């Protein structure tokens, strides 16, 4: 027996679309910065390779570098784990 498709919540979908299409990614990303940092702390990434998918502003990737991740990758070229980026992230903590 086929199940009906999940019900979409147009109100939530529309508000999310408006939020992300505002173009102010830094402000939107700041809303999630604490969650990314908390996740990195709970998981414990020291010495691990980390991939931050859909990194946005890179807050979670930077938190991973500060937490001692051996290598950090992201879906944006602006966040890398080379020594310059790692040193910069550690200084900004």
Short mmCIF file of C-alpha atoms in Angstrom, two decimals:
data_model
loop_
_atom_site.label_atom_id
_atom_site.label_comp_id
_atom_site.label_asym_id
_atom_site.label_seq_id
_atom_site.Cartn_x
_atom_site.Cartn_y
_atom_site.Cartn_z
CA UNK A 1 0.00 0.00 0.00
CA UNK A 2 1.39 3.39 -1.01
CA UNK A 3 1.80 5.99 1.67
CA UNK A 4 0.79 9.57 1.02
CA UNK A 5 3.62 12.06 0.50
CA UNK A 6 4.74 13.95 3.60
CA UNK A 7 2.84 17.11 4.30
CA UNK A 8 4.85 20.22 3.51
CA UNK A 9 4.77 23.20 5.80
CA UNK A 10 4.63 26.14 3.39
CA UNK A 11 4.87 28.66 6.20
CA UNK A 12 8.11 27.16 7.52
CA UNK A 13 9.53 26.56 4.06
CA UNK A 14 8.79 30.11 3.00
CA UNK A 15 10.27 31.67 6.13
CA UNK A 16 13.42 29.56 5.74
CA UNK A 17 13.70 30.50 2.08
CA UNK A 18 13.35 34.19 2.93
CA UNK A 19 15.96 33.94 5.69
CA UNK A 20 18.60 32.33 3.47
CA UNK A 21 17.82 34.43 0.41
CA UNK A 22 18.28 37.68 2.32
CA UNK A 23 21.94 37.60 1.27
CA UNK A 24 23.22 38.47 4.73
CA UNK A 25 24.94 35.12 5.28
CA UNK A 26 27.21 36.34 8.06
CA UNK A 27 24.24 37.37 10.20
CA UNK A 28 22.35 34.18 9.43
CA UNK A 29 25.46 32.08 10.08
CA UNK A 30 25.94 33.78 13.43
CA UNK A 31 22.61 32.28 14.51
CA UNK A 32 24.22 28.83 14.21
CA UNK A 33 27.76 29.61 15.38
CA UNK A 34 27.20 28.48 18.95
CA UNK A 35 25.57 25.23 17.82
CA UNK A 36 28.55 24.41 15.57
CA UNK A 37 31.03 25.12 18.34
CA UNK A 38 29.00 23.04 20.79
CA UNK A 39 28.86 20.15 18.33
CA UNK A 40 32.63 20.21 17.81
CA UNK A 41 33.22 20.24 21.58
CA UNK A 42 30.83 17.31 22.17
CA UNK A 43 32.19 15.18 19.34
CA UNK A 44 35.85 15.84 20.15
CA UNK A 45 37.71 16.28 16.88
CA UNK A 46 41.32 16.63 18.03
CA UNK A 47 43.52 14.72 15.59
CA UNK A 48 40.61 13.85 13.26
CA UNK A 49 39.86 14.85 9.69
CA UNK A 50 36.68 16.95 9.53
CA UNK A 51 34.49 17.77 6.55
CA UNK A 52 32.14 20.71 7.07
CA UNK A 53 29.49 20.31 4.38
CA UNK A 54 27.59 23.47 3.38
CA UNK A 55 29.95 25.45 5.56
CA UNK A 56 28.35 28.82 4.98
CA UNK A 57 30.42 31.31 6.96
CA UNK A 58 32.80 28.60 8.16
CA UNK A 59 32.07 28.95 11.88
CA UNK A 60 31.99 25.19 12.47
CA UNK A 61 35.11 24.59 10.39
CA UNK A 62 36.96 27.27 12.35
CA UNK A 63 35.79 25.71 15.63
CA UNK A 64 37.18 22.36 14.43
CA UNK A 65 40.57 23.94 13.71
CA UNK A 66 40.62 25.59 17.15
CA UNK A 67 39.71 22.23 18.71
CA UNK A 68 42.77 20.60 17.12
CA UNK A 69 41.38 18.83 14.07
CA UNK A 70 44.25 17.41 12.02
CA UNK A 71 42.68 18.51 8.74
CA UNK A 72 39.54 20.46 7.96
CA UNK A 73 37.79 20.46 4.61
CA UNK A 74 34.79 22.45 3.55
CA UNK A 75 32.54 22.96 0.59
CA UNK A 76 33.82 26.52 0.24
CA UNK A 77 37.37 27.33 -0.78
CA UNK A 78 37.64 30.09 1.82
CA UNK A 79 38.12 27.68 4.72
CA UNK A 80 41.23 25.48 4.64
CA UNK A 81 43.36 23.84 7.26
CA UNK A 82 46.71 25.08 6.04
CA UNK A 83 48.98 26.52 8.73
CA UNK A 84 48.00 30.14 8.02
CA UNK A 85 44.27 29.45 8.39
CA UNK A 86 44.81 27.23 11.42
CA UNK A 87 46.95 29.85 13.14
CA UNK A 88 44.41 32.55 12.33
CA UNK A 89 41.52 30.49 13.69
CA UNK A 90 43.39 29.73 16.90
CA UNK A 91 44.16 33.44 17.42
CA UNK A 92 40.49 34.39 16.95
CA UNK A 93 39.25 32.04 19.66
#
